[in-house]
Amino acid sequence: MGWLQSWQRKKLDRKPFPDDWRRILVSRVPSYRQLDSAKKEKLRQLVRYFLSEKSFEGCAGLELTDDHLVVVAAMSCIPLLGGVSDLYPNLRAVLIYPGRYHAYYSESGVDGVVTEGVESRSGESWDQGVIVYSWDEILFDLRNPGDGSNIVYHECAHQLDYEWGATMEGFSWQKRNKDGKESIGTVMKREYAAFLKQMDKGLPVHIDDYAATNIHEFFAVLTETWFEKPGVVRTHYPAINSVFREFYNLDPGF
């Protein structure tokens, strides 16, 4: 963090948290109501920093309100309550569509054939520092807490993957892990291989099978499941539950 950013945050800390924002947190964000008083205070602080430092843009005619901004900022910052990241330093902008949107894609197959087209999406995260959301999808997740699906947790997990190399064996996470334990990337690679074998055998995997897409989606799906239905990960993916508790430095039950 540079001196200017530090100075700006200290300036924000001296101001009272807006009452309207607090009401939005209480009324719209179920996870906020589950936090103890210290974590609520920490989240409010992070929300202020996030809204000050990230750019927001409404797309397809959506006019952004405090509702959009505070909800997205709060859901983005809940995974950071344990200190895993200083507000996703690579993230610059958040784009919000009113509903599902269409995006161009280009994929290269193992045979070298490139497939191109347009598909409907509810969210995506770019390594160039942009996250895109469907507001309808966020509202659905807010109405259904604990169902194991949360688009904000999912896309923010990708940002953490970009930041820490969480799905790469022995990469950045080992810089934060000095006690000789396996890196999170090593565990993720082994568990992902076991997950694919379970899928191939037609056995239950207990999480969204979108996780089979690649190891990055495996990490993101498990992250949203861990925050929404921690018992599923604790019971069926104990090794991942263990490294997540260290990586996020949180008890997802708050």
Coordinates of C-alpha atoms in Angstrom, one line a residue:
M1 CA 0.0 0.0 0.0
G2 CA 1.4 3.4 -1.0
W3 CA 1.4 6.4 1.3
L4 CA -1.4 8.1 -0.7
Q5 CA -3.7 5.2 -0.3
S6 CA -2.8 4.9 3.4
W7 CA -3.6 8.6 3.9
Q8 CA -6.9 8.3 2.1
R9 CA -7.9 5.3 4.2
K10 CA -7.1 7.1 7.4
K11 CA -9.1 10.1 6.2
L12 CA -12.1 7.8 5.6
D13 CA -11.7 6.3 9.1
R14 CA -12.3 9.6 10.7
K15 CA -15.7 9.9 9.1
P16 CA -18.9 8.3 10.4
F17 CA -20.2 5.3 8.4
P18 CA -23.3 6.5 6.5
D19 CA -26.5 5.5 8.2
D20 CA -28.1 4.7 4.8
W21 CA -25.3 2.3 4.1
R22 CA -25.6 0.6 7.4
R23 CA -29.3 0.1 6.8
I24 CA -28.5 -1.5 3.4
L25 CA -26.1 -3.9 5.1
V26 CA -28.6 -4.9 7.8
S27 CA -31.6 -5.3 5.4
R28 CA -29.9 -6.7 2.3
V29 CA -26.8 -8.7 3.3
P30 CA -27.7 -11.9 5.3
S31 CA -24.0 -12.6 6.1
Y32 CA -23.6 -9.2 7.7
R33 CA -26.2 -10.0 10.3
Q34 CA -24.3 -13.2 11.3
L35 CA -21.1 -11.3 12.1
D36 CA -20.1 -10.4 15.6
S37 CA -19.7 -6.7 16.4
A38 CA -15.9 -6.6 15.7
K39 CA -16.3 -8.3 12.3
K40 CA -19.2 -5.9 11.5
E41 CA -17.0 -3.0 12.2
K42 CA -14.2 -4.4 10.1
L43 CA -16.5 -5.1 7.2
R44 CA -17.9 -1.5 7.3
Q45 CA -14.3 -0.3 7.1
L46 CA -13.5 -2.5 4.2
V47 CA -16.7 -1.5 2.4
R48 CA -15.7 2.2 2.6
Y49 CA -12.2 1.4 1.3
F50 CA -13.6 -0.7 -1.5
L51 CA -16.0 1.9 -2.7
S52 CA -13.3 4.6 -2.6
E53 CA -10.7 2.6 -4.5
K54 CA -12.7 0.6 -7.1
S55 CA -14.5 1.9 -10.1
F56 CA -18.2 0.9 -10.7
E57 CA -20.1 1.1 -13.9
G58 CA -23.7 0.3 -14.7
C59 CA -24.2 -1.5 -18.0
A60 CA -27.1 -1.9 -20.4
G61 CA -28.9 1.1 -19.0
L62 CA -28.5 0.2 -15.3
E63 CA -28.3 3.3 -13.1
L64 CA -26.3 2.4 -10.1
T65 CA -27.6 3.3 -6.6
D66 CA -26.1 2.9 -3.1
D67 CA -28.0 -0.4 -3.0
H68 CA -25.9 -1.8 -5.8
L69 CA -22.6 -0.4 -4.6
V70 CA -22.9 -1.3 -0.9
V71 CA -24.2 -4.8 -1.5
V72 CA -21.5 -5.7 -4.0
A73 CA -18.8 -4.1 -1.9
A74 CA -20.0 -5.9 1.3
M75 CA -20.2 -9.3 -0.4
S76 CA -16.8 -8.8 -2.0
C77 CA -15.2 -7.9 1.3
I78 CA -16.6 -10.7 3.5
P79 CA -14.0 -13.2 2.2
L80 CA -11.3 -10.6 3.2
L81 CA -12.3 -10.4 6.9
G82 CA -9.4 -12.7 7.8
G83 CA -6.8 -10.7 5.8
V84 CA -6.2 -12.9 2.8
S85 CA -6.0 -9.9 0.6
D86 CA -5.8 -6.1 0.8
L87 CA -8.9 -5.5 -1.2
Y88 CA -7.9 -7.5 -4.3
P89 CA -5.0 -5.1 -5.4
N90 CA -5.3 -6.2 -9.1
L91 CA -9.0 -5.4 -9.2
R92 CA -9.8 -2.0 -10.7
A93 CA -13.4 -2.0 -11.9
V94 CA -16.7 -3.7 -11.3
L95 CA -19.3 -3.8 -14.1
I96 CA -22.9 -4.5 -13.3
Y97 CA -25.6 -5.5 -15.8
P98 CA -29.3 -5.6 -14.8
G99 CA -29.6 -9.3 -15.8
R100 CA -27.8 -11.9 -17.7
Y101 CA -25.7 -10.5 -20.5
H102 CA -24.0 -11.8 -23.7
A103 CA -20.3 -12.1 -24.1
Y104 CA -17.9 -13.1 -26.8
Y105 CA -15.7 -16.1 -26.2
S106 CA -12.8 -17.8 -28.0
E107 CA -11.5 -21.2 -26.9
S108 CA -8.6 -23.4 -28.2
G109 CA -9.2 -27.1 -28.0
V110 CA -6.5 -29.7 -27.4
D111 CA -6.4 -30.3 -31.1
G112 CA -5.6 -26.7 -31.8
V113 CA -9.1 -25.9 -33.2
V114 CA -10.4 -22.5 -32.0
T115 CA -14.1 -22.2 -31.2
E116 CA -15.7 -18.8 -31.1
G117 CA -19.1 -17.5 -30.3
V118 CA -21.4 -15.6 -28.0
E119 CA -22.8 -17.0 -24.7
S120 CA -25.2 -15.8 -22.0
R121 CA -23.4 -15.2 -18.6
S122 CA -24.3 -14.1 -15.1
G123 CA -20.7 -13.1 -14.1
E124 CA -17.1 -13.3 -14.9
S125 CA -13.7 -12.3 -13.5
W126 CA -10.8 -11.1 -15.7
D127 CA -7.1 -11.2 -14.8
Q128 CA -6.9 -7.6 -16.3
G129 CA -8.6 -6.4 -13.1
V130 CA -12.3 -6.4 -14.0
I131 CA -15.3 -8.3 -12.5
V132 CA -18.7 -8.4 -14.3
Y133 CA -22.0 -9.2 -12.5
S134 CA -25.6 -9.7 -13.3
W135 CA -27.6 -7.8 -10.6
D136 CA -30.5 -10.3 -10.9
E137 CA -28.0 -13.1 -10.0
I138 CA -26.8 -11.2 -7.0
L139 CA -30.4 -10.6 -5.8
F140 CA -31.1 -14.3 -6.2
D141 CA -28.1 -15.2 -4.1
L142 CA -29.2 -12.7 -1.4
R143 CA -32.7 -14.3 -1.3
N144 CA -31.1 -17.8 -1.0
P145 CA -28.3 -17.7 1.5
G146 CA -26.9 -21.0 2.3
D147 CA -27.7 -22.7 -1.0
G148 CA -24.0 -23.1 -1.8
S149 CA -24.1 -20.7 -4.7
N150 CA -22.9 -17.1 -4.6
I151 CA -21.7 -15.2 -7.7
V152 CA -19.8 -12.6 -5.8
Y153 CA -17.8 -15.1 -3.7
H154 CA -17.2 -17.1 -6.9
E155 CA -15.8 -14.3 -9.0
C156 CA -13.8 -12.8 -6.1
A157 CA -12.2 -16.2 -5.6
H158 CA -10.9 -15.9 -9.1
Q159 CA -9.3 -12.6 -8.2
L160 CA -7.6 -14.3 -5.2
D161 CA -6.4 -17.1 -7.5
Y162 CA -4.8 -14.5 -9.8
E163 CA -3.3 -12.7 -6.8
W164 CA -1.9 -15.8 -5.0
G165 CA -1.7 -18.5 -7.6
A166 CA -3.9 -20.6 -5.3
T167 CA -4.3 -23.3 -7.9
M168 CA -0.7 -23.5 -8.9
E169 CA 1.6 -26.0 -7.1
G170 CA 3.9 -24.4 -4.6
F171 CA 3.4 -20.9 -5.9
S172 CA 2.8 -17.7 -4.0
W173 CA 0.9 -19.2 -1.1
Q174 CA 4.1 -20.9 0.1
K175 CA 5.5 -17.4 0.7
R176 CA 2.8 -17.1 3.3
N177 CA 3.2 -20.6 4.7
K178 CA 6.5 -21.1 6.6
D179 CA 5.7 -24.2 8.6
G180 CA 6.4 -26.8 5.9
K181 CA 2.7 -27.7 5.2
E182 CA 1.6 -28.4 1.7
S183 CA 0.8 -25.4 -0.4
I184 CA -2.8 -24.7 -1.2
G185 CA -2.0 -25.3 -4.9
T186 CA -0.7 -28.7 -4.2
V187 CA -3.8 -29.7 -2.2
M188 CA -6.1 -28.2 -4.9
K189 CA -4.4 -30.1 -7.7
R190 CA -4.6 -33.5 -5.8
E191 CA -8.2 -32.9 -4.8
Y192 CA -9.2 -31.7 -8.3
A193 CA -7.9 -35.0 -9.8
A194 CA -9.8 -37.0 -7.2
F195 CA -12.9 -34.9 -7.9
L196 CA -12.7 -35.7 -11.7
K197 CA -12.4 -39.4 -10.9
Q198 CA -15.5 -39.2 -8.8
M199 CA -17.3 -37.5 -11.6
D200 CA -16.1 -40.1 -14.2
K201 CA -17.5 -42.9 -12.0
G202 CA -20.8 -41.2 -11.6
L203 CA -20.4 -40.8 -7.9
P204 CA -21.9 -37.8 -6.0
V205 CA -19.5 -34.9 -5.6
H206 CA -21.7 -32.7 -3.4
I207 CA -20.8 -29.5 -5.2
D208 CA -21.8 -27.8 -8.5
D209 CA -20.4 -29.9 -11.3
Y210 CA -19.3 -26.7 -13.0
A211 CA -16.3 -27.2 -10.8
A212 CA -15.2 -29.9 -13.3
T213 CA -14.5 -27.1 -16.0
N214 CA -10.9 -26.6 -14.8
I215 CA -9.0 -26.3 -11.6
H216 CA -9.7 -22.5 -11.4
E217 CA -13.4 -23.1 -11.4
F218 CA -12.9 -25.9 -8.9
F219 CA -11.3 -23.4 -6.5
A220 CA -14.0 -20.8 -7.1
V221 CA -16.9 -23.3 -6.7
L222 CA -15.4 -24.7 -3.5
T223 CA -14.9 -21.1 -2.2
E224 CA -18.6 -20.2 -2.7
T225 CA -19.7 -23.5 -1.2
W226 CA -17.4 -23.1 1.8
F227 CA -18.8 -19.7 2.6
E228 CA -22.4 -20.7 2.0
K229 CA -22.5 -24.4 3.1
P230 CA -19.3 -25.0 5.1
G231 CA -20.5 -28.3 6.3
V232 CA -20.4 -29.8 2.8
V233 CA -16.7 -28.9 2.4
R234 CA -15.9 -29.9 5.9
T235 CA -17.5 -33.3 5.4
H236 CA -16.7 -34.2 1.8
Y237 CA -13.5 -32.2 1.2
P238 CA -11.7 -32.1 4.6
A239 CA -8.2 -31.4 3.1
I240 CA -9.6 -28.4 1.3
N241 CA -11.5 -27.3 4.4
S242 CA -8.2 -27.3 6.3
V243 CA -6.2 -25.2 3.8
F244 CA -9.1 -22.8 3.3
R245 CA -9.2 -22.2 7.0
E246 CA -5.6 -21.1 6.8
F247 CA -5.8 -19.3 3.5
Y248 CA -8.9 -17.2 4.4
N249 CA -8.0 -17.2 8.1
L250 CA -11.7 -17.5 8.8
D251 CA -14.4 -19.8 10.2
P252 CA -17.0 -19.7 7.5
G253 CA -19.8 -20.1 10.1
F254 CA -18.7 -16.7 11.5

